[in-house]
Amino acid sequence: MHPASLQKAFKTALMKAGIAKTASVHKLRHGFATHLLENSYDIRTIPELLGHTNLQTTMIYTHVAKKNVFGVRSPLDK
């Protein structure tokens, strides 16, 4: 499916669902990567899930949450 077609179908689904927030397929992808990082998924597997060949691309793309980059959680986050 062409990216523009996917975006159009996504916008149509948002309208039918009555969701007025601005959203895009890119934001879904960004959110997916960010949630993986925030939940301490292995940073080396996330690029594979996103189709990135370079870890640096993933790091830029997801605006890495500093508190969870190394899988370490602060007791204050609980």
Short mmCIF file of C-alpha atoms in Angstrom, two decimals:
data_model
loop_
_atom_site.label_atom_id
_atom_site.label_comp_id
_atom_site.label_asym_id
_atom_site.label_seq_id
_atom_site.Cartn_x
_atom_site.Cartn_y
_atom_site.Cartn_z
CA MET A 1 0.00 0.00 0.00
CA HIS A 2 1.30 3.45 -0.88
CA PRO A 3 2.02 5.64 2.19
CA ALA A 4 -0.41 8.33 0.99
CA SER A 5 -3.19 5.74 0.64
CA LEU A 6 -2.50 4.44 4.12
CA GLN A 7 -2.59 7.97 5.54
CA LYS A 8 -5.90 8.69 3.77
CA ALA A 9 -7.46 5.48 5.12
CA PHE A 10 -6.20 6.34 8.60
CA LYS A 11 -7.72 9.86 8.44
CA THR A 12 -11.03 8.38 7.24
CA ALA A 13 -11.02 5.92 10.14
CA LEU A 14 -10.37 8.76 12.60
CA MET A 15 -13.31 10.74 11.23
CA LYS A 16 -15.64 7.71 11.35
CA ALA A 17 -14.56 7.05 14.94
CA GLY A 18 -15.28 10.66 15.87
CA ILE A 19 -11.69 11.35 16.88
CA ALA A 20 -10.93 15.03 16.38
CA LYS A 21 -7.28 14.97 17.47
CA THR A 22 -4.59 15.53 14.89
CA ALA A 23 -2.99 12.17 14.18
CA SER A 24 -0.99 10.44 11.49
CA VAL A 25 0.45 7.05 10.69
CA HIS A 26 3.86 8.54 11.47
CA LYS A 27 2.66 9.46 14.97
CA LEU A 28 1.53 5.84 15.49
CA ARG A 29 5.00 4.63 14.51
CA HIS A 30 6.65 7.22 16.74
CA GLY A 31 4.40 6.25 19.66
CA PHE A 32 5.11 2.56 19.13
CA ALA A 33 8.86 3.11 19.33
CA THR A 34 8.57 5.46 22.30
CA HIS A 35 6.39 3.04 24.27
CA LEU A 36 8.86 0.23 23.63
CA LEU A 37 11.67 2.39 25.00
CA GLU A 38 9.63 3.55 27.99
CA ASN A 39 8.87 -0.07 28.83
CA SER A 40 12.56 -1.02 28.76
CA TYR A 41 12.53 -3.10 25.59
CA ASP A 42 16.02 -3.95 24.38
CA ILE A 43 17.26 -0.95 22.41
CA ARG A 44 18.93 -3.32 19.94
CA THR A 45 15.65 -4.98 18.91
CA ILE A 46 13.64 -1.79 18.32
CA PRO A 47 15.45 -0.90 15.06
CA GLU A 48 14.54 -4.35 13.73
CA LEU A 49 10.87 -3.76 14.52
CA LEU A 50 10.99 -0.35 12.82
CA GLY A 51 13.02 -1.56 9.84
CA HIS A 52 16.00 0.65 10.66
CA THR A 53 19.46 -0.56 9.68
CA ASN A 54 21.23 1.86 12.01
CA LEU A 55 20.64 2.23 15.76
CA GLN A 56 21.37 5.97 15.51
CA THR A 57 18.34 6.38 13.25
CA THR A 58 16.16 4.84 15.92
CA MET A 59 17.65 7.01 18.65
CA ILE A 60 16.84 10.19 16.70
CA TYR A 61 13.45 8.96 15.52
CA THR A 62 12.12 8.13 18.96
CA HIS A 63 13.48 11.09 20.95
CA VAL A 64 14.73 8.59 23.49
CA ALA A 65 13.40 8.94 27.01
CA LYS A 66 16.57 9.44 29.05
CA LYS A 67 15.24 7.68 32.13
CA ASN A 68 14.85 4.33 30.34
CA VAL A 69 17.60 4.25 27.72
CA PHE A 70 19.56 1.62 29.59
CA GLY A 71 16.58 -0.27 30.99
CA VAL A 72 17.06 1.28 34.43
CA ARG A 73 13.99 2.49 36.25
CA SER A 74 14.04 4.94 39.08
CA PRO A 75 12.08 3.90 42.19
CA LEU A 76 10.39 7.29 41.82
CA ASP A 77 8.84 6.17 38.50
CA LYS A 78 6.76 3.47 40.20
#
